[in-house]
Amino acid sequence: MGDPHGIGIVGLGAISGQYLNTFAACPGIRIAAVADLNAARAAEVAESTGAVPLGVDELVAHPDVDTVLNLTIPAAHADIALQAIAAGKHVYGEKPLAAAFEDAERVVEAGAAAGVRVGCAPDTVLGTGVQTARAAIDKGDIGAPTFAIATMIASGHERWHPNPDFYYTEGGGPLLDMGPYYVTSLVHLLGPVVSVTGASSRSRDQRVIGSGPRAGESVPVSIDTHVTGILEHAGGALSTIVMSFDGHATQAPNIEVHGTEGTIGVPDPNHFDGEVGLHRIGDDRIVLPPSAGYAESGRGVGLIDMARTGSDRAPRADGALALHVLEVMTTLLRSAETGGRLDIRTTVERPELVPLTAHEDWTAA
């Protein structure tokens, strides 16, 4: 890929600000073009970055765009990605890779056929939090990993989000919203998943918006809002996952990995860093210093990793990984409906460990 690497951003909602901040610190990345339904927002970002504001069709065809960064709503992820791939562009998108597994599969297959790269968030797992825990596990600090527990409990996005309707319709819910951070982390830590068994429930059929101009308005709930499941990893370890909008708070760690010789506590996978605790049998708990990962990183580091990855390995935030994670989640929901254990068809290699990389090094041209 070229240097500086030209990015065309489609969708300039709230999450785009974090990407723009990351790219602004990296001279090897240049925002070449932007597109958004809000023309004023596109003009504002273009002026601050030196990009040109364009329509989507013009952006994906622009010769200065090497990679299309797809920050649209999930329902549009597949269409934008396929359009960019057809134009010969690399694609990196926000999670999920697509709203439906079949569409995500089409995106990955199209990218491979066209000889372009497909990448996808979350890239939070490439920070020092998950990567330091991964390094300790790989080093044998907890012996042979046996099982993990991943927990995300919240009272529901309607408490803070002014328009939470999407989270309670098909394609929403706690698993598809927050699960990518946790399942992707578990694949980094323990390897791919080969089967799942799930159960789910919902506490109520209406949610009341708690803030904004629609405060007090009821939102219908058409999906289950509590999902729990067991993931069987290829290496034999089992992960228990709880994703819920039906609780209020929890004292459970975000992720805890247990082994024959000890336990690792993994920080919130929705953040890039955080405390990694190691408790070996017979020893006191200690906090591990960062030993792996992109230090002081932010959203967009996965795209930077992809742009700098040679042909000898897959990018760490690869589309194949996102496809596997999406299949795990959608199959878990299907298992919750049918009540049976279901196999996972896709598989993926564990991404390479990120060596500890200082901020000034990963942002260097």
Short mmCIF file of N, CA, C and O in Angstrom, two decimals, residues 73-189:
data_model
loop_
_atom_site.label_atom_id
_atom_site.label_comp_id
_atom_site.label_asym_id
_atom_site.label_seq_id
_atom_site.Cartn_x
_atom_site.Cartn_y
_atom_site.Cartn_z
N ILE A 73 -24.08 3.09 8.94
CA ILE A 73 -24.85 2.22 9.83
C ILE A 73 -24.69 0.77 9.38
O ILE A 73 -24.40 0.50 8.20
N PRO A 74 -24.84 -0.20 10.29
CA PRO A 74 -24.62 -1.61 9.93
C PRO A 74 -25.39 -2.07 8.70
O PRO A 74 -24.87 -2.86 7.91
N ALA A 75 -26.61 -1.57 8.52
CA ALA A 75 -27.41 -2.01 7.38
C ALA A 75 -26.77 -1.66 6.04
O ALA A 75 -27.04 -2.31 5.02
N ALA A 76 -25.90 -0.65 6.03
CA ALA A 76 -25.25 -0.22 4.79
C ALA A 76 -23.83 -0.75 4.65
O ALA A 76 -23.19 -0.52 3.61
N HIS A 77 -23.31 -1.46 5.65
CA HIS A 77 -21.91 -1.89 5.63
C HIS A 77 -21.58 -2.72 4.40
O HIS A 77 -20.57 -2.49 3.73
N ALA A 78 -22.41 -3.72 4.11
CA ALA A 78 -22.09 -4.63 3.00
C ALA A 78 -22.13 -3.91 1.66
O ALA A 78 -21.24 -4.09 0.82
N ASP A 79 -23.16 -3.10 1.43
CA ASP A 79 -23.30 -2.43 0.14
C ASP A 79 -22.12 -1.50 -0.14
O ASP A 79 -21.56 -1.50 -1.25
N ILE A 80 -21.72 -0.71 0.85
CA ILE A 80 -20.60 0.22 0.66
C ILE A 80 -19.31 -0.57 0.44
O ILE A 80 -18.50 -0.23 -0.44
N ALA A 81 -19.10 -1.63 1.24
CA ALA A 81 -17.88 -2.42 1.11
C ALA A 81 -17.79 -3.07 -0.27
O ALA A 81 -16.74 -3.05 -0.91
N LEU A 82 -18.89 -3.63 -0.76
CA LEU A 82 -18.88 -4.29 -2.07
C LEU A 82 -18.64 -3.28 -3.18
O LEU A 82 -17.95 -3.58 -4.17
N GLN A 83 -19.20 -2.10 -3.05
CA GLN A 83 -18.99 -1.05 -4.06
C GLN A 83 -17.52 -0.65 -4.09
O GLN A 83 -16.93 -0.48 -5.18
N ALA A 84 -16.91 -0.50 -2.91
CA ALA A 84 -15.50 -0.12 -2.85
C ALA A 84 -14.61 -1.22 -3.41
O ALA A 84 -13.65 -0.94 -4.17
N ILE A 85 -14.90 -2.45 -3.08
CA ILE A 85 -14.12 -3.58 -3.58
C ILE A 85 -14.21 -3.65 -5.10
O ILE A 85 -13.21 -3.88 -5.80
N ALA A 86 -15.41 -3.43 -5.64
CA ALA A 86 -15.58 -3.45 -7.09
C ALA A 86 -14.76 -2.37 -7.78
O ALA A 86 -14.37 -2.52 -8.94
N ALA A 87 -14.47 -1.30 -7.04
CA ALA A 87 -13.64 -0.22 -7.58
C ALA A 87 -12.16 -0.46 -7.33
O ALA A 87 -11.33 0.41 -7.65
N GLY A 88 -11.82 -1.60 -6.76
CA GLY A 88 -10.42 -1.95 -6.54
C GLY A 88 -9.82 -1.36 -5.28
O GLY A 88 -8.59 -1.30 -5.15
N LYS A 89 -10.68 -0.95 -4.34
CA LYS A 89 -10.18 -0.32 -3.12
C LYS A 89 -10.13 -1.33 -1.97
O LYS A 89 -10.96 -2.24 -1.89
N HIS A 90 -9.17 -1.15 -1.07
CA HIS A 90 -9.18 -1.86 0.19
C HIS A 90 -10.32 -1.29 1.03
O HIS A 90 -10.74 -0.14 0.84
N VAL A 91 -10.81 -2.08 1.98
CA VAL A 91 -11.95 -1.66 2.80
C VAL A 91 -11.66 -1.95 4.26
O VAL A 91 -11.16 -3.03 4.62
N TYR A 92 -11.97 -0.97 5.10
CA TYR A 92 -11.93 -1.19 6.56
C TYR A 92 -13.21 -0.58 7.12
O TYR A 92 -13.57 0.55 6.76
N GLY A 93 -13.92 -1.33 7.96
CA GLY A 93 -15.21 -0.85 8.44
C GLY A 93 -15.38 -0.98 9.93
O GLY A 93 -14.66 -1.72 10.61
N GLU A 94 -16.36 -0.25 10.43
CA GLU A 94 -16.76 -0.43 11.82
C GLU A 94 -17.47 -1.78 11.95
O GLU A 94 -17.95 -2.35 10.98
N LYS A 95 -17.51 -2.28 13.19
CA LYS A 95 -18.22 -3.53 13.43
C LYS A 95 -19.73 -3.28 13.41
O LYS A 95 -20.17 -2.17 13.71
N PRO A 96 -20.50 -4.29 12.99
CA PRO A 96 -20.07 -5.57 12.45
C PRO A 96 -19.69 -5.44 10.97
O PRO A 96 -20.01 -4.44 10.34
N LEU A 97 -19.06 -6.47 10.46
CA LEU A 97 -18.65 -6.46 9.06
C LEU A 97 -19.86 -6.24 8.14
O LEU A 97 -19.77 -5.55 7.12
N ALA A 98 -20.99 -6.82 8.50
CA ALA A 98 -22.25 -6.63 7.81
C ALA A 98 -23.37 -6.96 8.79
O ALA A 98 -23.14 -7.59 9.82
N ALA A 99 -24.58 -6.54 8.46
CA ALA A 99 -25.70 -6.79 9.36
C ALA A 99 -26.07 -8.27 9.39
O ALA A 99 -26.58 -8.77 10.41
N ALA A 100 -25.83 -8.97 8.30
CA ALA A 100 -26.15 -10.41 8.22
C ALA A 100 -24.88 -11.18 7.86
O ALA A 100 -24.04 -10.69 7.10
N PHE A 101 -24.78 -12.40 8.38
CA PHE A 101 -23.59 -13.20 8.13
C PHE A 101 -23.39 -13.47 6.65
O PHE A 101 -22.26 -13.41 6.14
N GLU A 102 -24.47 -13.75 5.92
CA GLU A 102 -24.35 -14.06 4.50
C GLU A 102 -23.78 -12.88 3.73
O GLU A 102 -22.98 -13.06 2.80
N ASP A 103 -24.18 -11.67 4.10
CA ASP A 103 -23.64 -10.48 3.43
C ASP A 103 -22.17 -10.28 3.78
O ASP A 103 -21.36 -9.89 2.92
N ALA A 104 -21.81 -10.54 5.03
CA ALA A 104 -20.41 -10.43 5.44
C ALA A 104 -19.54 -11.43 4.68
O ALA A 104 -18.42 -11.11 4.26
N GLU A 105 -20.07 -12.61 4.47
CA GLU A 105 -19.35 -13.64 3.72
C GLU A 105 -19.11 -13.18 2.28
O GLU A 105 -18.02 -13.38 1.73
N ARG A 106 -20.10 -12.52 1.69
CA ARG A 106 -19.95 -12.00 0.33
C ARG A 106 -18.85 -10.95 0.27
O ARG A 106 -18.07 -10.90 -0.70
N VAL A 107 -18.76 -10.12 1.30
CA VAL A 107 -17.73 -9.07 1.33
C VAL A 107 -16.34 -9.69 1.37
O VAL A 107 -15.44 -9.31 0.61
N VAL A 108 -16.14 -10.67 2.25
CA VAL A 108 -14.83 -11.31 2.37
C VAL A 108 -14.46 -12.04 1.08
O VAL A 108 -13.32 -11.95 0.61
N GLU A 109 -15.41 -12.74 0.50
CA GLU A 109 -15.15 -13.46 -0.74
C GLU A 109 -14.84 -12.50 -1.89
O GLU A 109 -13.93 -12.74 -2.69
N ALA A 110 -15.55 -11.39 -1.95
CA ALA A 110 -15.32 -10.41 -3.01
C ALA A 110 -13.94 -9.78 -2.86
O ALA A 110 -13.23 -9.55 -3.85
N GLY A 111 -13.54 -9.47 -1.62
CA GLY A 111 -12.22 -8.91 -1.40
C GLY A 111 -11.12 -9.85 -1.84
O GLY A 111 -10.14 -9.43 -2.47
N ALA A 112 -11.27 -11.14 -1.50
CA ALA A 112 -10.27 -12.13 -1.89
C ALA A 112 -10.19 -12.26 -3.41
O ALA A 112 -9.10 -12.33 -3.99
N ALA A 113 -11.35 -12.26 -4.06
CA ALA A 113 -11.38 -12.41 -5.52
C ALA A 113 -10.77 -11.20 -6.22
O ALA A 113 -10.13 -11.33 -7.27
N ALA A 114 -10.94 -10.02 -5.61
CA ALA A 114 -10.42 -8.79 -6.22
C ALA A 114 -8.97 -8.52 -5.84
O ALA A 114 -8.35 -7.59 -6.38
N GLY A 115 -8.44 -9.27 -4.90
CA GLY A 115 -7.06 -9.06 -4.47
C GLY A 115 -6.88 -7.81 -3.63
O GLY A 115 -5.79 -7.23 -3.60
N VAL A 116 -7.95 -7.40 -2.92
CA VAL A 116 -7.85 -6.24 -2.02
C VAL A 116 -8.09 -6.73 -0.59
O VAL A 116 -8.62 -7.81 -0.36
N ARG A 117 -7.69 -5.89 0.36
CA ARG A 117 -7.80 -6.28 1.76
C ARG A 117 -9.10 -5.78 2.36
O ARG A 117 -9.58 -4.69 2.04
N VAL A 118 -9.63 -6.61 3.26
CA VAL A 118 -10.84 -6.27 4.01
C VAL A 118 -10.48 -6.32 5.49
O VAL A 118 -9.99 -7.34 5.98
N GLY A 119 -10.72 -5.23 6.19
CA GLY A 119 -10.48 -5.17 7.62
C GLY A 119 -11.70 -4.67 8.34
O GLY A 119 -12.62 -4.10 7.73
N CYS A 120 -11.74 -4.91 9.65
CA CYS A 120 -12.93 -4.54 10.40
C CYS A 120 -12.60 -4.34 11.87
O CYS A 120 -11.77 -5.06 12.44
N ALA A 121 -13.26 -3.35 12.49
CA ALA A 121 -13.21 -3.18 13.93
C ALA A 121 -13.89 -4.39 14.61
O ALA A 121 -14.64 -5.10 13.96
N PRO A 122 -13.62 -4.61 15.90
CA PRO A 122 -12.92 -3.70 16.81
C PRO A 122 -11.39 -3.86 16.76
O PRO A 122 -10.89 -4.97 16.67
N ASP A 123 -10.70 -2.72 16.84
CA ASP A 123 -9.25 -2.77 16.97
C ASP A 123 -8.79 -2.40 18.38
O ASP A 123 -7.59 -2.31 18.63
N THR A 124 -9.75 -2.23 19.28
CA THR A 124 -9.40 -2.03 20.70
C THR A 124 -8.56 -3.19 21.22
O THR A 124 -7.74 -3.01 22.12
N VAL A 125 -8.76 -4.37 20.65
CA VAL A 125 -8.05 -5.57 21.11
C VAL A 125 -6.57 -5.53 20.76
O VAL A 125 -5.79 -6.39 21.21
N LEU A 126 -6.15 -4.54 19.97
CA LEU A 126 -4.74 -4.41 19.60
C LEU A 126 -3.98 -3.49 20.54
O LEU A 126 -2.77 -3.30 20.39
N GLY A 127 -4.67 -2.93 21.53
CA GLY A 127 -4.03 -2.09 22.52
C GLY A 127 -3.30 -2.91 23.57
O GLY A 127 -3.25 -4.15 23.51
N THR A 128 -2.75 -2.24 24.55
CA THR A 128 -1.91 -2.93 25.55
C THR A 128 -2.71 -3.78 26.52
O THR A 128 -2.14 -4.66 27.16
N GLY A 129 -4.02 -3.55 26.65
CA GLY A 129 -4.82 -4.34 27.57
C GLY A 129 -4.91 -5.79 27.16
O GLY A 129 -4.34 -6.69 27.81
N VAL A 130 -5.63 -6.07 26.09
CA VAL A 130 -5.82 -7.45 25.63
C VAL A 130 -4.49 -8.07 25.21
O VAL A 130 -4.22 -9.25 25.48
N GLN A 131 -3.62 -7.29 24.56
CA GLN A 131 -2.37 -7.86 24.05
C GLN A 131 -1.43 -8.26 25.19
O GLN A 131 -0.72 -9.27 25.09
N THR A 132 -1.39 -7.49 26.28
CA THR A 132 -0.55 -7.88 27.42
C THR A 132 -1.07 -9.17 28.05
O THR A 132 -0.28 -10.06 28.42
N ALA A 133 -2.39 -9.29 28.17
CA ALA A 133 -2.97 -10.53 28.68
C ALA A 133 -2.65 -11.70 27.75
O ALA A 133 -2.30 -12.79 28.20
N ARG A 134 -2.76 -11.46 26.45
CA ARG A 134 -2.44 -12.50 25.46
C ARG A 134 -0.98 -12.94 25.60
O ARG A 134 -0.66 -14.14 25.57
N ALA A 135 -0.06 -11.98 25.77
CA ALA A 135 1.36 -12.32 25.89
C ALA A 135 1.61 -13.18 27.12
O ALA A 135 2.40 -14.13 27.07
N ALA A 136 0.95 -12.86 28.22
CA ALA A 136 1.13 -13.64 29.45
C ALA A 136 0.60 -15.06 29.28
O ALA A 136 1.22 -16.02 29.74
N ILE A 137 -0.54 -15.19 28.62
CA ILE A 137 -1.10 -16.52 28.38
C ILE A 137 -0.18 -17.33 27.47
O ILE A 137 0.12 -18.50 27.73
N ASP A 138 0.30 -16.69 26.39
CA ASP A 138 1.18 -17.38 25.46
C ASP A 138 2.48 -17.80 26.13
O ASP A 138 3.08 -18.83 25.77
N LYS A 139 2.93 -17.02 27.09
CA LYS A 139 4.17 -17.32 27.79
C LYS A 139 4.01 -18.46 28.79
O LYS A 139 4.99 -19.01 29.30
N GLY A 140 2.76 -18.81 29.10
CA GLY A 140 2.50 -19.89 30.04
C GLY A 140 2.30 -19.44 31.47
O GLY A 140 2.36 -20.26 32.40
N ASP A 141 2.04 -18.15 31.68
CA ASP A 141 1.91 -17.64 33.04
C ASP A 141 0.75 -18.25 33.81
O ASP A 141 0.76 -18.25 35.05
N ILE A 142 -0.29 -18.74 33.12
CA ILE A 142 -1.40 -19.38 33.82
C ILE A 142 -1.45 -20.88 33.51
O ILE A 142 -2.45 -21.55 33.78
N GLY A 143 -0.37 -21.41 32.95
CA GLY A 143 -0.37 -22.81 32.55
C GLY A 143 -1.21 -23.01 31.30
O GLY A 143 -1.30 -22.11 30.45
N ALA A 144 -1.85 -24.15 31.19
CA ALA A 144 -2.71 -24.41 30.04
C ALA A 144 -4.07 -23.76 30.27
O ALA A 144 -4.73 -24.03 31.29
N PRO A 145 -4.53 -22.88 29.37
CA PRO A 145 -5.84 -22.26 29.55
C PRO A 145 -6.95 -23.31 29.54
O PRO A 145 -6.95 -24.21 28.70
N THR A 146 -7.86 -23.19 30.47
CA THR A 146 -8.95 -24.16 30.57
C THR A 146 -10.32 -23.54 30.30
O THR A 146 -11.15 -24.16 29.63
N PHE A 147 -10.56 -22.34 30.83
CA PHE A 147 -11.83 -21.70 30.55
C PHE A 147 -11.73 -20.20 30.78
O PHE A 147 -10.80 -19.71 31.43
N ALA A 148 -12.72 -19.48 30.23
CA ALA A 148 -12.80 -18.02 30.39
C ALA A 148 -14.24 -17.63 30.67
O ALA A 148 -15.18 -18.35 30.32
N ILE A 149 -14.39 -16.49 31.32
CA ILE A 149 -15.71 -15.92 31.59
C ILE A 149 -15.69 -14.47 31.11
O ILE A 149 -14.81 -13.70 31.49
N ALA A 150 -16.65 -14.12 30.27
CA ALA A 150 -16.76 -12.76 29.74
C ALA A 150 -18.12 -12.19 30.11
O ALA A 150 -19.14 -12.84 29.87
N THR A 151 -18.12 -10.99 30.69
CA THR A 151 -19.37 -10.44 31.23
C THR A 151 -19.54 -8.98 30.83
O THR A 151 -18.64 -8.16 31.04
N MET A 152 -20.70 -8.65 30.25
CA MET A 152 -21.08 -7.27 29.97
C MET A 152 -22.53 -7.10 30.42
O MET A 152 -23.45 -7.70 29.86
N ILE A 153 -22.73 -6.34 31.48
CA ILE A 153 -24.07 -6.14 32.03
C ILE A 153 -24.34 -4.64 32.10
O ILE A 153 -23.57 -3.89 32.71
N ALA A 154 -25.41 -4.22 31.48
CA ALA A 154 -25.82 -2.81 31.49
C ALA A 154 -27.34 -2.75 31.59
O ALA A 154 -28.04 -3.73 31.31
N SER A 155 -27.85 -1.60 31.95
CA SER A 155 -29.29 -1.47 32.14
C SER A 155 -30.01 -1.09 30.87
O SER A 155 -31.24 -0.99 30.85
N GLY A 156 -29.28 -0.87 29.78
CA GLY A 156 -29.91 -0.58 28.50
C GLY A 156 -29.54 0.80 27.99
O GLY A 156 -29.40 1.75 28.75
N HIS A 157 -29.37 0.89 26.68
CA HIS A 157 -28.90 2.14 26.07
C HIS A 157 -29.96 3.25 26.10
O HIS A 157 -29.63 4.42 25.88
N GLU A 158 -31.21 2.89 26.37
CA GLU A 158 -32.24 3.93 26.42
C GLU A 158 -32.03 4.90 27.58
O GLU A 158 -32.57 6.00 27.59
N ARG A 159 -31.22 4.53 28.53
CA ARG A 159 -30.97 5.42 29.67
C ARG A 159 -30.15 6.65 29.27
O ARG A 159 -30.24 7.70 29.90
N TRP A 160 -29.32 6.49 28.19
CA TRP A 160 -28.46 7.60 27.79
C TRP A 160 -28.60 7.99 26.33
O TRP A 160 -28.27 9.12 25.95
N HIS A 161 -29.06 7.07 25.49
CA HIS A 161 -29.12 7.33 24.05
C HIS A 161 -30.46 7.97 23.70
O HIS A 161 -31.52 7.46 24.06
N PRO A 162 -30.44 9.12 22.97
CA PRO A 162 -31.71 9.79 22.67
C PRO A 162 -32.57 9.06 21.64
O PRO A 162 -33.78 9.29 21.57
N ASN A 163 -31.95 8.16 20.85
CA ASN A 163 -32.69 7.40 19.83
C ASN A 163 -32.26 5.94 19.88
O ASN A 163 -31.55 5.45 18.98
N PRO A 164 -32.69 5.20 20.91
CA PRO A 164 -32.19 3.84 21.12
C PRO A 164 -32.97 2.75 20.38
O PRO A 164 -32.72 1.56 20.60
N ASP A 165 -33.87 3.13 19.50
CA ASP A 165 -34.77 2.16 18.87
C ASP A 165 -34.03 0.98 18.25
O ASP A 165 -34.45 -0.18 18.38
N PHE A 166 -32.92 1.28 17.54
CA PHE A 166 -32.19 0.23 16.82
C PHE A 166 -31.74 -0.90 17.73
O PHE A 166 -31.73 -2.08 17.33
N TYR A 167 -31.37 -0.56 18.97
CA TYR A 167 -30.81 -1.56 19.86
C TYR A 167 -31.84 -2.62 20.28
O TYR A 167 -31.46 -3.65 20.84
N TYR A 168 -33.11 -2.37 20.01
CA TYR A 168 -34.16 -3.28 20.44
C TYR A 168 -34.93 -3.87 19.27
O TYR A 168 -36.05 -4.35 19.43
N THR A 169 -34.34 -3.83 18.09
CA THR A 169 -34.91 -4.46 16.91
C THR A 169 -33.93 -5.50 16.37
O THR A 169 -32.80 -5.61 16.84
N GLU A 170 -34.35 -6.24 15.37
CA GLU A 170 -33.50 -7.26 14.75
C GLU A 170 -32.18 -6.65 14.31
O GLU A 170 -32.14 -5.61 13.66
N GLY A 171 -31.07 -7.31 14.69
CA GLY A 171 -29.74 -6.80 14.41
C GLY A 171 -29.15 -6.02 15.56
O GLY A 171 -27.97 -5.70 15.55
N GLY A 172 -29.99 -5.71 16.56
CA GLY A 172 -29.50 -5.03 17.76
C GLY A 172 -29.34 -6.01 18.90
O GLY A 172 -29.09 -7.19 18.71
N GLY A 173 -29.49 -5.49 20.11
CA GLY A 173 -29.34 -6.33 21.30
C GLY A 173 -27.93 -6.31 21.84
O GLY A 173 -26.98 -5.87 21.17
N PRO A 174 -27.76 -6.79 23.06
CA PRO A 174 -26.45 -6.70 23.72
C PRO A 174 -25.35 -7.50 23.05
O PRO A 174 -24.19 -7.08 23.05
N LEU A 175 -25.69 -8.65 22.48
CA LEU A 175 -24.65 -9.49 21.88
C LEU A 175 -24.09 -8.87 20.61
O LEU A 175 -22.87 -8.72 20.45
N LEU A 176 -24.96 -8.48 19.68
CA LEU A 176 -24.48 -7.94 18.42
C LEU A 176 -23.89 -6.54 18.60
O LEU A 176 -23.03 -6.12 17.82
N ASP A 177 -24.33 -5.81 19.64
CA ASP A 177 -23.79 -4.48 19.88
C ASP A 177 -22.44 -4.53 20.56
O ASP A 177 -21.46 -3.95 20.08
N MET A 178 -22.34 -5.24 21.68
CA MET A 178 -21.12 -5.25 22.48
C MET A 178 -20.31 -6.53 22.32
O MET A 178 -19.11 -6.56 22.61
N GLY A 179 -20.94 -7.58 21.86
CA GLY A 179 -20.27 -8.86 21.73
C GLY A 179 -19.02 -8.87 20.87
O GLY A 179 -18.07 -9.60 21.17
N PRO A 180 -18.95 -8.06 19.77
CA PRO A 180 -17.73 -8.09 18.96
C PRO A 180 -16.46 -7.81 19.76
O PRO A 180 -15.41 -8.41 19.49
N TYR A 181 -16.52 -6.91 20.75
CA TYR A 181 -15.34 -6.62 21.57
C TYR A 181 -14.92 -7.85 22.37
O TYR A 181 -13.73 -8.16 22.48
N TYR A 182 -15.89 -8.53 22.93
CA TYR A 182 -15.61 -9.66 23.82
C TYR A 182 -15.24 -10.91 23.04
O TYR A 182 -14.27 -11.60 23.37
N VAL A 183 -16.00 -11.24 22.00
CA VAL A 183 -15.71 -12.45 21.23
C VAL A 183 -14.38 -12.31 20.49
O VAL A 183 -13.58 -13.25 20.43
N THR A 184 -14.11 -11.12 19.92
CA THR A 184 -12.83 -10.91 19.26
C THR A 184 -11.68 -11.08 20.24
O THR A 184 -10.65 -11.70 19.92
N SER A 185 -11.84 -10.56 21.45
CA SER A 185 -10.81 -10.72 22.47
C SER A 185 -10.60 -12.19 22.81
O SER A 185 -9.46 -12.65 22.93
N LEU A 186 -11.67 -12.94 22.94
CA LEU A 186 -11.56 -14.36 23.28
C LEU A 186 -10.85 -15.14 22.19
O LEU A 186 -10.09 -16.07 22.47
N VAL A 187 -11.06 -14.75 20.92
CA VAL A 187 -10.34 -15.41 19.83
C VAL A 187 -8.85 -15.07 19.90
O VAL A 187 -7.99 -15.93 19.72
N HIS A 188 -8.51 -13.81 20.18
CA HIS A 188 -7.11 -13.44 20.37
C HIS A 188 -6.48 -14.23 21.51
O HIS A 188 -5.33 -14.67 21.43
N LEU A 189 -7.22 -14.40 22.59
CA LEU A 189 -6.67 -15.03 23.80
C LEU A 189 -6.62 -16.54 23.71
O LEU A 189 -5.65 -17.16 24.16
#
